[in-house]
């Protein structure tokens, strides 16, 4: 938990360096990822619990509604995941800029002497710290994003299991539903 907290602080520390669109995507990511993480876990739990207690048509409607809700949650989560790529792109741009500034400061330092050189050395140290924070933020964001994608994939797997469960365990209505679903999927 401590490395994750430290990573969150590192992400927060460099966010002020990003443009407003990237900041907006980050804020949306933070808000929606927490919400959708809870929803994906709840959906997976409901799917697994429902599969355990099936009685054809009475359960058929519940399963179909659950399948639909699960697909919607997964679609929202995937869109959010795509948005996280915008934040990462902004962080990588900031990392590149920071690296360029470090290079420029190194060149300046070589031509200076005395107090000016000390001042540039201090600026160089500050820029290196910022660079390290941006790197840490990137790693943290990548890790969080990858974990979120794993959750989405787990939900998709549970949804696929539910789809097959509906097909094989809810009688004729489930088989007809599955056939319609496959027909739409193949036609699209």
Short mmCIF file of N, CA and C in Angstrom, two decimals:
data_model
loop_
_atom_site.label_atom_id
_atom_site.label_comp_id
_atom_site.label_asym_id
_atom_site.label_seq_id
_atom_site.Cartn_x
_atom_site.Cartn_y
_atom_site.Cartn_z
N UNK A 1 0.83 -1.20 0.00
CA UNK A 1 0.00 0.00 0.00
C UNK A 1 0.86 1.25 0.00
N UNK A 2 1.98 1.20 0.73
CA UNK A 2 2.86 2.36 0.81
C UNK A 2 3.44 2.73 -0.55
N UNK A 3 3.94 1.75 -1.37
CA UNK A 3 4.44 2.15 -2.70
C UNK A 3 3.35 2.76 -3.56
N UNK A 4 2.12 2.26 -3.46
CA UNK A 4 1.02 2.81 -4.24
C UNK A 4 0.72 4.23 -3.80
N UNK A 5 0.75 4.47 -2.48
CA UNK A 5 0.52 5.82 -1.95
C UNK A 5 1.63 6.75 -2.40
N UNK A 6 2.87 6.28 -2.33
CA UNK A 6 4.00 7.11 -2.77
C UNK A 6 3.87 7.40 -4.25
N UNK A 7 3.42 6.41 -5.02
CA UNK A 7 3.21 6.61 -6.45
C UNK A 7 2.13 7.63 -6.72
N UNK A 8 1.07 7.58 -5.93
CA UNK A 8 -0.01 8.55 -6.10
C UNK A 8 0.47 9.96 -5.82
N UNK A 9 1.34 10.10 -4.82
CA UNK A 9 1.90 11.41 -4.50
C UNK A 9 2.78 11.88 -5.66
N UNK A 10 3.55 10.95 -6.24
CA UNK A 10 4.42 11.31 -7.37
C UNK A 10 3.57 11.74 -8.56
N UNK A 11 2.46 11.04 -8.83
CA UNK A 11 1.58 11.45 -9.92
C UNK A 11 1.04 12.83 -9.64
N UNK A 12 0.57 13.07 -8.41
CA UNK A 12 0.01 14.37 -8.06
C UNK A 12 1.03 15.48 -8.17
N UNK A 13 2.27 15.18 -7.82
CA UNK A 13 3.31 16.21 -7.82
C UNK A 13 3.62 16.72 -9.21
N UNK A 14 3.43 15.89 -10.23
CA UNK A 14 3.79 16.33 -11.58
C UNK A 14 2.58 16.73 -12.41
N UNK A 15 1.41 16.54 -11.91
CA UNK A 15 0.22 16.87 -12.69
C UNK A 15 0.14 18.35 -13.03
N UNK A 16 0.68 19.19 -12.17
CA UNK A 16 0.63 20.63 -12.45
C UNK A 16 1.42 20.97 -13.70
N UNK A 17 2.28 20.08 -14.14
CA UNK A 17 3.09 20.32 -15.33
C UNK A 17 2.35 20.01 -16.63
N UNK A 18 1.20 19.35 -16.54
CA UNK A 18 0.48 18.89 -17.71
C UNK A 18 -0.51 19.92 -18.22
N UNK A 19 -0.90 19.76 -19.49
CA UNK A 19 -1.89 20.68 -20.05
C UNK A 19 -3.28 20.35 -19.49
N UNK A 20 -4.23 21.24 -19.73
CA UNK A 20 -5.55 21.10 -19.10
C UNK A 20 -6.30 19.87 -19.59
N UNK A 21 -6.14 19.51 -20.86
CA UNK A 21 -6.84 18.33 -21.36
C UNK A 21 -6.32 17.07 -20.66
N UNK A 22 -5.01 17.00 -20.49
CA UNK A 22 -4.42 15.85 -19.83
C UNK A 22 -4.83 15.81 -18.36
N UNK A 23 -4.85 16.97 -17.71
CA UNK A 23 -5.29 17.02 -16.33
C UNK A 23 -6.74 16.57 -16.22
N UNK A 24 -7.56 17.01 -17.15
CA UNK A 24 -8.96 16.64 -17.15
C UNK A 24 -9.11 15.12 -17.32
N UNK A 25 -8.33 14.56 -18.23
CA UNK A 25 -8.38 13.11 -18.43
C UNK A 25 -7.92 12.39 -17.16
N UNK A 26 -6.91 12.93 -16.50
CA UNK A 26 -6.42 12.30 -15.26
C UNK A 26 -7.49 12.35 -14.18
N UNK A 27 -8.11 13.51 -14.00
CA UNK A 27 -9.15 13.63 -12.98
C UNK A 27 -10.30 12.68 -13.28
N UNK A 28 -10.69 12.59 -14.55
CA UNK A 28 -11.76 11.67 -14.95
C UNK A 28 -11.32 10.23 -14.67
N UNK A 29 -10.09 9.93 -15.01
CA UNK A 29 -9.54 8.59 -14.78
C UNK A 29 -9.62 8.23 -13.30
N UNK A 30 -9.16 9.11 -12.44
CA UNK A 30 -9.17 8.84 -11.01
C UNK A 30 -10.58 8.58 -10.51
N UNK A 31 -11.50 9.44 -10.90
CA UNK A 31 -12.88 9.36 -10.43
C UNK A 31 -13.55 8.09 -10.95
N UNK A 32 -13.46 7.89 -12.24
CA UNK A 32 -14.17 6.77 -12.86
C UNK A 32 -13.51 5.43 -12.57
N UNK A 33 -12.18 5.39 -12.43
CA UNK A 33 -11.53 4.11 -12.19
C UNK A 33 -11.93 3.55 -10.84
N UNK A 34 -12.04 4.40 -9.83
CA UNK A 34 -12.49 3.91 -8.53
C UNK A 34 -13.92 3.38 -8.63
N UNK A 35 -14.77 4.14 -9.27
CA UNK A 35 -16.17 3.74 -9.41
C UNK A 35 -16.28 2.44 -10.20
N UNK A 36 -15.60 2.38 -11.34
CA UNK A 36 -15.71 1.20 -12.18
C UNK A 36 -15.00 -0.01 -11.60
N UNK A 37 -13.98 0.20 -10.79
CA UNK A 37 -13.35 -0.93 -10.11
C UNK A 37 -14.35 -1.60 -9.17
N UNK A 38 -15.08 -0.75 -8.44
CA UNK A 38 -16.12 -1.31 -7.55
C UNK A 38 -17.20 -2.02 -8.37
N UNK A 39 -17.61 -1.39 -9.47
CA UNK A 39 -18.66 -1.98 -10.29
C UNK A 39 -18.22 -3.29 -10.92
N UNK A 40 -16.97 -3.36 -11.41
CA UNK A 40 -16.51 -4.60 -12.04
C UNK A 40 -16.44 -5.72 -11.01
N UNK A 41 -15.96 -5.42 -9.83
CA UNK A 41 -15.90 -6.44 -8.78
C UNK A 41 -17.31 -6.89 -8.40
N UNK A 42 -18.22 -5.95 -8.28
CA UNK A 42 -19.60 -6.29 -7.92
C UNK A 42 -20.26 -7.10 -9.03
N UNK A 43 -20.01 -6.72 -10.28
CA UNK A 43 -20.59 -7.47 -11.41
C UNK A 43 -20.06 -8.90 -11.44
N UNK A 44 -18.75 -9.06 -11.27
CA UNK A 44 -18.17 -10.41 -11.27
C UNK A 44 -18.79 -11.23 -10.15
N UNK A 45 -18.91 -10.64 -8.98
CA UNK A 45 -19.48 -11.37 -7.84
C UNK A 45 -20.94 -11.76 -8.11
N UNK A 46 -21.70 -10.83 -8.67
CA UNK A 46 -23.11 -11.13 -8.97
C UNK A 46 -23.22 -12.23 -10.03
N UNK A 47 -22.37 -12.18 -11.04
CA UNK A 47 -22.41 -13.20 -12.09
C UNK A 47 -22.11 -14.57 -11.50
N UNK A 48 -21.04 -14.65 -10.71
CA UNK A 48 -20.67 -15.94 -10.12
C UNK A 48 -21.76 -16.45 -9.19
N UNK A 49 -22.34 -15.57 -8.40
CA UNK A 49 -23.40 -15.98 -7.48
C UNK A 49 -24.64 -16.43 -8.25
N UNK A 50 -24.96 -15.74 -9.33
CA UNK A 50 -26.15 -16.08 -10.10
C UNK A 50 -26.00 -17.41 -10.83
N UNK A 51 -24.81 -17.67 -11.34
CA UNK A 51 -24.59 -18.93 -12.05
C UNK A 51 -24.82 -20.12 -11.13
N UNK A 52 -24.56 -19.95 -9.85
CA UNK A 52 -24.71 -21.03 -8.88
C UNK A 52 -26.19 -21.41 -8.67
N UNK A 53 -27.13 -20.50 -8.88
CA UNK A 53 -28.54 -20.73 -8.54
C UNK A 53 -29.46 -20.54 -9.75
N UNK A 54 -29.42 -21.45 -10.72
CA UNK A 54 -30.20 -21.26 -11.94
C UNK A 54 -31.47 -22.11 -11.94
N UNK A 55 -32.59 -21.50 -12.32
CA UNK A 55 -33.83 -22.22 -12.62
C UNK A 55 -34.43 -21.59 -13.85
N UNK A 56 -34.14 -22.16 -15.00
CA UNK A 56 -34.52 -21.73 -16.34
C UNK A 56 -35.09 -20.34 -16.49
N UNK A 57 -36.34 -20.19 -16.84
CA UNK A 57 -36.85 -18.90 -17.27
C UNK A 57 -36.88 -17.85 -16.16
N UNK A 58 -37.15 -18.27 -14.94
CA UNK A 58 -37.16 -17.30 -13.85
C UNK A 58 -35.81 -16.61 -13.73
N UNK A 59 -34.78 -17.36 -13.95
CA UNK A 59 -33.44 -16.80 -13.87
C UNK A 59 -33.00 -16.18 -15.20
N UNK A 60 -33.60 -16.64 -16.29
CA UNK A 60 -33.21 -16.16 -17.62
C UNK A 60 -33.18 -14.64 -17.69
N UNK A 61 -34.26 -13.98 -17.29
CA UNK A 61 -34.32 -12.51 -17.37
C UNK A 61 -33.23 -11.86 -16.52
N UNK A 62 -33.06 -12.39 -15.34
CA UNK A 62 -32.04 -11.83 -14.46
C UNK A 62 -30.65 -11.95 -15.09
N UNK A 63 -30.38 -13.09 -15.69
CA UNK A 63 -29.07 -13.29 -16.32
C UNK A 63 -28.88 -12.38 -17.53
N UNK A 64 -29.90 -12.23 -18.33
CA UNK A 64 -29.79 -11.37 -19.51
C UNK A 64 -29.56 -9.93 -19.09
N UNK A 65 -30.30 -9.47 -18.08
CA UNK A 65 -30.08 -8.11 -17.57
C UNK A 65 -28.67 -7.95 -17.01
N UNK A 66 -28.23 -8.96 -16.30
CA UNK A 66 -26.88 -8.92 -15.74
C UNK A 66 -25.83 -8.89 -16.86
N UNK A 67 -26.05 -9.68 -17.90
CA UNK A 67 -25.13 -9.70 -19.04
C UNK A 67 -25.06 -8.32 -19.67
N UNK A 68 -26.22 -7.72 -19.87
CA UNK A 68 -26.26 -6.38 -20.48
C UNK A 68 -25.53 -5.36 -19.60
N UNK A 69 -25.81 -5.36 -18.32
CA UNK A 69 -25.16 -4.42 -17.39
C UNK A 69 -23.65 -4.64 -17.36
N UNK A 70 -23.25 -5.89 -17.39
CA UNK A 70 -21.83 -6.21 -17.36
C UNK A 70 -21.13 -5.72 -18.62
N UNK A 71 -21.76 -5.88 -19.77
CA UNK A 71 -21.18 -5.39 -21.03
C UNK A 71 -21.07 -3.87 -21.00
N UNK A 72 -22.09 -3.20 -20.49
CA UNK A 72 -22.04 -1.74 -20.40
C UNK A 72 -20.90 -1.28 -19.49
N UNK A 73 -20.76 -1.93 -18.35
CA UNK A 73 -19.68 -1.59 -17.42
C UNK A 73 -18.32 -1.81 -18.08
N UNK A 74 -18.17 -2.93 -18.76
CA UNK A 74 -16.90 -3.22 -19.43
C UNK A 74 -16.61 -2.21 -20.54
N UNK A 75 -17.63 -1.82 -21.28
CA UNK A 75 -17.43 -0.82 -22.33
C UNK A 75 -17.00 0.53 -21.73
N UNK A 76 -17.62 0.94 -20.65
CA UNK A 76 -17.24 2.18 -19.98
C UNK A 76 -15.81 2.10 -19.45
N UNK A 77 -15.49 0.96 -18.87
CA UNK A 77 -14.15 0.78 -18.31
C UNK A 77 -13.10 0.81 -19.42
N UNK A 78 -13.41 0.22 -20.56
CA UNK A 78 -12.44 0.24 -21.66
C UNK A 78 -12.25 1.65 -22.19
N UNK A 79 -13.32 2.43 -22.29
CA UNK A 79 -13.20 3.82 -22.72
C UNK A 79 -12.33 4.61 -21.73
N UNK A 80 -12.51 4.34 -20.46
CA UNK A 80 -11.70 5.00 -19.45
C UNK A 80 -10.24 4.59 -19.60
N UNK A 81 -10.00 3.33 -19.87
CA UNK A 81 -8.63 2.84 -20.09
C UNK A 81 -8.00 3.57 -21.29
N UNK A 82 -8.76 3.75 -22.34
CA UNK A 82 -8.23 4.48 -23.50
C UNK A 82 -7.89 5.92 -23.11
N UNK A 83 -8.69 6.53 -22.24
CA UNK A 83 -8.41 7.88 -21.77
C UNK A 83 -7.13 7.96 -20.96
N UNK A 84 -6.80 6.88 -20.28
CA UNK A 84 -5.57 6.87 -19.49
C UNK A 84 -4.35 6.98 -20.40
N UNK A 85 -4.48 6.53 -21.62
CA UNK A 85 -3.37 6.64 -22.57
C UNK A 85 -3.07 8.11 -22.86
N UNK A 86 -4.08 8.97 -22.83
CA UNK A 86 -3.86 10.41 -23.02
C UNK A 86 -3.01 10.96 -21.89
N UNK A 87 -3.32 10.54 -20.67
CA UNK A 87 -2.54 11.01 -19.53
C UNK A 87 -1.10 10.52 -19.65
N UNK A 88 -0.92 9.26 -19.99
CA UNK A 88 0.44 8.74 -20.14
C UNK A 88 1.19 9.47 -21.25
N UNK A 89 0.51 9.77 -22.32
CA UNK A 89 1.15 10.52 -23.42
C UNK A 89 1.63 11.88 -22.91
N UNK A 90 0.80 12.55 -22.12
CA UNK A 90 1.18 13.85 -21.55
C UNK A 90 2.36 13.72 -20.60
N UNK A 91 2.37 12.66 -19.80
CA UNK A 91 3.48 12.44 -18.88
C UNK A 91 4.78 12.16 -19.64
N UNK A 92 4.70 11.37 -20.70
CA UNK A 92 5.89 11.10 -21.51
C UNK A 92 6.40 12.37 -22.18
N UNK A 93 5.49 13.22 -22.63
CA UNK A 93 5.90 14.49 -23.23
C UNK A 93 6.61 15.35 -22.19
N UNK A 94 6.09 15.35 -20.96
CA UNK A 94 6.72 16.11 -19.89
C UNK A 94 8.10 15.54 -19.56
N UNK A 95 8.22 14.21 -19.60
CA UNK A 95 9.50 13.57 -19.34
C UNK A 95 10.53 13.97 -20.40
N UNK A 96 10.10 13.98 -21.64
CA UNK A 96 10.99 14.38 -22.74
C UNK A 96 11.44 15.83 -22.56
N UNK A 97 10.50 16.69 -22.25
CA UNK A 97 10.81 18.12 -22.03
C UNK A 97 11.79 18.27 -20.87
N UNK A 98 11.55 17.55 -19.81
CA UNK A 98 12.43 17.61 -18.64
C UNK A 98 13.83 17.15 -19.00
N UNK A 99 13.93 16.09 -19.78
CA UNK A 99 15.23 15.60 -20.21
C UNK A 99 15.97 16.62 -21.06
N UNK A 100 15.22 17.29 -21.92
CA UNK A 100 15.83 18.33 -22.76
C UNK A 100 16.34 19.48 -21.89
N UNK A 101 15.56 19.86 -20.88
CA UNK A 101 15.98 20.94 -19.99
C UNK A 101 17.24 20.55 -19.22
N UNK A 102 17.32 19.30 -18.82
CA UNK A 102 18.52 18.83 -18.13
C UNK A 102 19.73 18.97 -19.05
N UNK A 103 19.57 18.57 -20.30
CA UNK A 103 20.66 18.69 -21.28
C UNK A 103 21.10 20.13 -21.46
N UNK A 104 20.14 21.03 -21.55
CA UNK A 104 20.47 22.45 -21.73
C UNK A 104 21.20 23.01 -20.50
N UNK A 105 20.73 22.62 -19.32
CA UNK A 105 21.38 23.10 -18.09
C UNK A 105 22.81 22.56 -17.98
N UNK A 106 23.04 21.34 -18.41
CA UNK A 106 24.38 20.78 -18.39
C UNK A 106 25.31 21.58 -19.31
N UNK A 107 24.79 21.93 -20.47
CA UNK A 107 25.60 22.73 -21.40
C UNK A 107 25.90 24.11 -20.80
N UNK A 108 24.92 24.73 -20.21
CA UNK A 108 25.13 26.04 -19.58
C UNK A 108 26.18 25.95 -18.47
N UNK A 109 26.10 24.91 -17.69
CA UNK A 109 27.00 24.74 -16.55
C UNK A 109 28.46 24.67 -17.01
N UNK A 110 28.69 24.06 -18.15
CA UNK A 110 30.06 23.92 -18.65
C UNK A 110 30.70 25.26 -19.01
N UNK A 111 29.90 26.23 -19.39
CA UNK A 111 30.44 27.51 -19.82
C UNK A 111 30.53 28.53 -18.70
N UNK A 112 29.98 28.21 -17.53
CA UNK A 112 29.93 29.18 -16.44
C UNK A 112 30.97 28.89 -15.37
N UNK A 113 31.17 29.91 -14.54
CA UNK A 113 32.08 29.76 -13.40
C UNK A 113 31.47 30.46 -12.19
N UNK A 114 32.02 30.15 -11.05
CA UNK A 114 31.64 30.84 -9.83
C UNK A 114 30.19 30.66 -9.42
N UNK A 115 29.58 31.77 -8.98
CA UNK A 115 28.21 31.76 -8.46
C UNK A 115 27.20 31.36 -9.54
N UNK A 116 27.45 31.79 -10.78
CA UNK A 116 26.53 31.42 -11.88
C UNK A 116 26.51 29.90 -12.07
N UNK A 117 27.67 29.30 -11.97
CA UNK A 117 27.75 27.84 -12.13
C UNK A 117 27.02 27.14 -10.98
N UNK A 118 27.17 27.65 -9.77
CA UNK A 118 26.48 27.08 -8.61
C UNK A 118 24.96 27.19 -8.79
N UNK A 119 24.53 28.34 -9.28
CA UNK A 119 23.10 28.56 -9.48
C UNK A 119 22.53 27.60 -10.54
N UNK A 120 23.25 27.41 -11.63
CA UNK A 120 22.81 26.47 -12.66
C UNK A 120 22.85 25.04 -12.13
N UNK A 121 23.84 24.72 -11.29
CA UNK A 121 23.92 23.39 -10.70
C UNK A 121 22.69 23.12 -9.83
N UNK A 122 22.24 24.13 -9.07
CA UNK A 122 21.04 23.98 -8.24
C UNK A 122 19.81 23.78 -9.13
N UNK A 123 19.73 24.55 -10.21
CA UNK A 123 18.60 24.39 -11.14
C UNK A 123 18.62 23.00 -11.77
N UNK A 124 19.81 22.52 -12.08
CA UNK A 124 19.96 21.18 -12.66
C UNK A 124 19.48 20.12 -11.67
N UNK A 125 19.84 20.27 -10.41
CA UNK A 125 19.41 19.32 -9.39
C UNK A 125 17.88 19.32 -9.25
N UNK A 126 17.29 20.50 -9.26
CA UNK A 126 15.82 20.60 -9.18
C UNK A 126 15.17 19.92 -10.39
N UNK A 127 15.74 20.14 -11.55
CA UNK A 127 15.18 19.56 -12.77
C UNK A 127 15.32 18.03 -12.74
N UNK A 128 16.43 17.55 -12.19
CA UNK A 128 16.60 16.08 -12.07
C UNK A 128 15.56 15.49 -11.12
N UNK A 129 15.24 16.23 -10.06
CA UNK A 129 14.21 15.76 -9.12
C UNK A 129 12.85 15.71 -9.80
N UNK A 130 12.55 16.74 -10.57
CA UNK A 130 11.28 16.76 -11.32
C UNK A 130 11.25 15.59 -12.30
N UNK A 131 12.36 15.37 -12.98
CA UNK A 131 12.47 14.28 -13.95
C UNK A 131 12.20 12.93 -13.26
N UNK A 132 12.77 12.74 -12.09
CA UNK A 132 12.56 11.49 -11.35
C UNK A 132 11.10 11.35 -10.92
N UNK A 133 10.48 12.47 -10.52
CA UNK A 133 9.07 12.41 -10.13
C UNK A 133 8.18 12.07 -11.32
N UNK A 134 8.49 12.62 -12.48
CA UNK A 134 7.71 12.31 -13.67
C UNK A 134 7.86 10.83 -14.02
N UNK A 135 9.08 10.32 -13.94
CA UNK A 135 9.31 8.89 -14.20
C UNK A 135 8.50 8.03 -13.24
N UNK A 136 8.53 8.39 -11.96
CA UNK A 136 7.78 7.63 -10.95
C UNK A 136 6.28 7.71 -11.24
N UNK A 137 5.81 8.88 -11.65
CA UNK A 137 4.39 9.04 -11.97
C UNK A 137 4.00 8.16 -13.15
N UNK A 138 4.87 8.10 -14.14
CA UNK A 138 4.59 7.26 -15.31
C UNK A 138 4.48 5.80 -14.89
N UNK A 139 5.43 5.35 -14.10
CA UNK A 139 5.40 3.95 -13.66
C UNK A 139 4.15 3.65 -12.84
N UNK A 140 3.80 4.55 -11.96
CA UNK A 140 2.60 4.37 -11.13
C UNK A 140 1.35 4.34 -12.00
N UNK A 141 1.26 5.27 -12.92
CA UNK A 141 0.08 5.34 -13.78
C UNK A 141 -0.01 4.12 -14.67
N UNK A 142 1.13 3.68 -15.19
CA UNK A 142 1.12 2.47 -16.02
C UNK A 142 0.66 1.27 -15.22
N UNK A 143 1.15 1.14 -13.99
CA UNK A 143 0.77 0.02 -13.13
C UNK A 143 -0.72 0.05 -12.83
N UNK A 144 -1.23 1.22 -12.45
CA UNK A 144 -2.66 1.35 -12.15
C UNK A 144 -3.49 1.05 -13.39
N UNK A 145 -3.05 1.54 -14.52
CA UNK A 145 -3.77 1.34 -15.76
C UNK A 145 -3.78 -0.15 -16.14
N UNK A 146 -2.64 -0.81 -16.00
CA UNK A 146 -2.56 -2.24 -16.31
C UNK A 146 -3.43 -3.06 -15.36
N UNK A 147 -3.42 -2.70 -14.08
CA UNK A 147 -4.28 -3.41 -13.12
C UNK A 147 -5.75 -3.22 -13.46
N UNK A 148 -6.10 -2.00 -13.84
CA UNK A 148 -7.48 -1.72 -14.23
C UNK A 148 -7.86 -2.55 -15.45
N UNK A 149 -6.95 -2.64 -16.43
CA UNK A 149 -7.22 -3.44 -17.63
C UNK A 149 -7.41 -4.91 -17.26
N UNK A 150 -6.64 -5.41 -16.31
CA UNK A 150 -6.81 -6.80 -15.85
C UNK A 150 -8.20 -7.00 -15.26
N UNK A 151 -8.66 -6.02 -14.49
CA UNK A 151 -10.01 -6.11 -13.92
C UNK A 151 -11.07 -6.15 -15.03
N UNK A 152 -10.88 -5.33 -16.04
CA UNK A 152 -11.82 -5.31 -17.16
C UNK A 152 -11.81 -6.66 -17.87
N UNK A 153 -10.63 -7.20 -18.07
CA UNK A 153 -10.53 -8.51 -18.73
C UNK A 153 -11.20 -9.60 -17.90
N UNK A 154 -11.02 -9.53 -16.58
CA UNK A 154 -11.67 -10.51 -15.70
C UNK A 154 -13.20 -10.38 -15.79
N UNK A 155 -13.69 -9.14 -15.86
CA UNK A 155 -15.13 -8.93 -16.02
C UNK A 155 -15.59 -9.48 -17.37
N UNK A 156 -14.82 -9.24 -18.41
CA UNK A 156 -15.18 -9.76 -19.74
C UNK A 156 -15.23 -11.28 -19.72
N UNK A 157 -14.30 -11.90 -19.03
CA UNK A 157 -14.29 -13.36 -18.94
C UNK A 157 -15.53 -13.86 -18.18
N UNK A 158 -15.86 -13.20 -17.09
CA UNK A 158 -17.06 -13.59 -16.33
C UNK A 158 -18.31 -13.37 -17.17
N UNK A 159 -18.33 -12.29 -17.96
CA UNK A 159 -19.48 -12.02 -18.83
C UNK A 159 -19.60 -13.10 -19.90
N UNK A 160 -18.49 -13.54 -20.44
CA UNK A 160 -18.51 -14.63 -21.44
C UNK A 160 -19.02 -15.92 -20.80
N UNK A 161 -18.62 -16.19 -19.56
CA UNK A 161 -19.13 -17.37 -18.86
C UNK A 161 -20.64 -17.25 -18.66
N UNK A 162 -21.09 -16.07 -18.30
CA UNK A 162 -22.52 -15.85 -18.11
C UNK A 162 -23.28 -16.07 -19.41
N UNK A 163 -22.72 -15.59 -20.50
CA UNK A 163 -23.34 -15.77 -21.83
C UNK A 163 -23.52 -17.26 -22.12
N UNK A 164 -22.49 -18.06 -21.85
CA UNK A 164 -22.60 -19.51 -22.08
C UNK A 164 -23.57 -20.15 -21.09
N UNK A 165 -23.58 -19.64 -19.88
CA UNK A 165 -24.50 -20.18 -18.88
C UNK A 165 -25.96 -19.93 -19.31
N UNK A 166 -26.23 -18.74 -19.81
CA UNK A 166 -27.57 -18.43 -20.30
C UNK A 166 -27.93 -19.39 -21.43
N UNK A 167 -26.99 -19.60 -22.32
CA UNK A 167 -27.21 -20.47 -23.48
C UNK A 167 -27.57 -21.90 -23.06
N UNK A 168 -26.82 -22.45 -22.11
CA UNK A 168 -26.98 -23.87 -21.80
C UNK A 168 -27.89 -24.17 -20.61
N UNK A 169 -28.21 -23.18 -19.79
CA UNK A 169 -28.93 -23.48 -18.55
C UNK A 169 -30.27 -22.79 -18.38
N UNK A 170 -30.73 -22.05 -19.38
CA UNK A 170 -32.02 -21.38 -19.22
C UNK A 170 -33.01 -21.82 -20.28
N UNK A 171 -32.81 -23.00 -20.82
CA UNK A 171 -33.77 -23.57 -21.75
C UNK A 171 -33.86 -22.85 -23.08
N UNK A 172 -35.04 -22.98 -23.68
CA UNK A 172 -35.27 -22.41 -25.01
C UNK A 172 -35.06 -20.89 -25.05
N UNK A 173 -35.56 -20.13 -24.06
CA UNK A 173 -35.34 -18.68 -24.12
C UNK A 173 -33.85 -18.32 -24.15
N UNK A 174 -33.04 -19.03 -23.39
CA UNK A 174 -31.60 -18.78 -23.36
C UNK A 174 -30.94 -19.13 -24.67
N UNK A 175 -31.34 -20.25 -25.27
CA UNK A 175 -30.76 -20.64 -26.56
C UNK A 175 -31.15 -19.65 -27.66
N UNK A 176 -32.41 -19.19 -27.63
CA UNK A 176 -32.85 -18.20 -28.62
C UNK A 176 -32.12 -16.87 -28.42
N UNK A 177 -31.97 -16.45 -27.19
CA UNK A 177 -31.24 -15.21 -26.89
C UNK A 177 -29.81 -15.30 -27.41
N UNK A 178 -29.17 -16.43 -27.14
CA UNK A 178 -27.79 -16.63 -27.58
C UNK A 178 -27.71 -16.58 -29.11
N UNK A 179 -28.66 -17.22 -29.78
CA UNK A 179 -28.66 -17.22 -31.25
C UNK A 179 -28.81 -15.79 -31.78
N UNK A 180 -29.71 -15.00 -31.18
CA UNK A 180 -29.88 -13.60 -31.61
C UNK A 180 -28.60 -12.80 -31.37
N UNK A 181 -27.98 -13.02 -30.23
CA UNK A 181 -26.75 -12.32 -29.90
C UNK A 181 -25.64 -12.65 -30.90
N UNK A 182 -25.50 -13.92 -31.22
CA UNK A 182 -24.47 -14.34 -32.18
C UNK A 182 -24.79 -13.81 -33.58
N UNK A 183 -26.06 -13.78 -33.93
CA UNK A 183 -26.45 -13.26 -35.24
C UNK A 183 -26.09 -11.78 -35.34
N UNK A 184 -26.35 -11.00 -34.28
CA UNK A 184 -25.99 -9.59 -34.28
C UNK A 184 -24.47 -9.41 -34.33
N UNK A 185 -23.76 -10.25 -33.59
CA UNK A 185 -22.31 -10.14 -33.55
C UNK A 185 -21.70 -10.45 -34.92
N UNK A 186 -22.21 -11.47 -35.58
CA UNK A 186 -21.68 -11.85 -36.89
C UNK A 186 -22.11 -10.88 -37.98
N UNK A 187 -23.27 -10.26 -37.79
CA UNK A 187 -23.79 -9.31 -38.77
C UNK A 187 -23.15 -7.93 -38.65
N UNK A 188 -22.59 -7.65 -37.50
CA UNK A 188 -22.04 -6.31 -37.26
C UNK A 188 -20.66 -6.13 -37.81
#
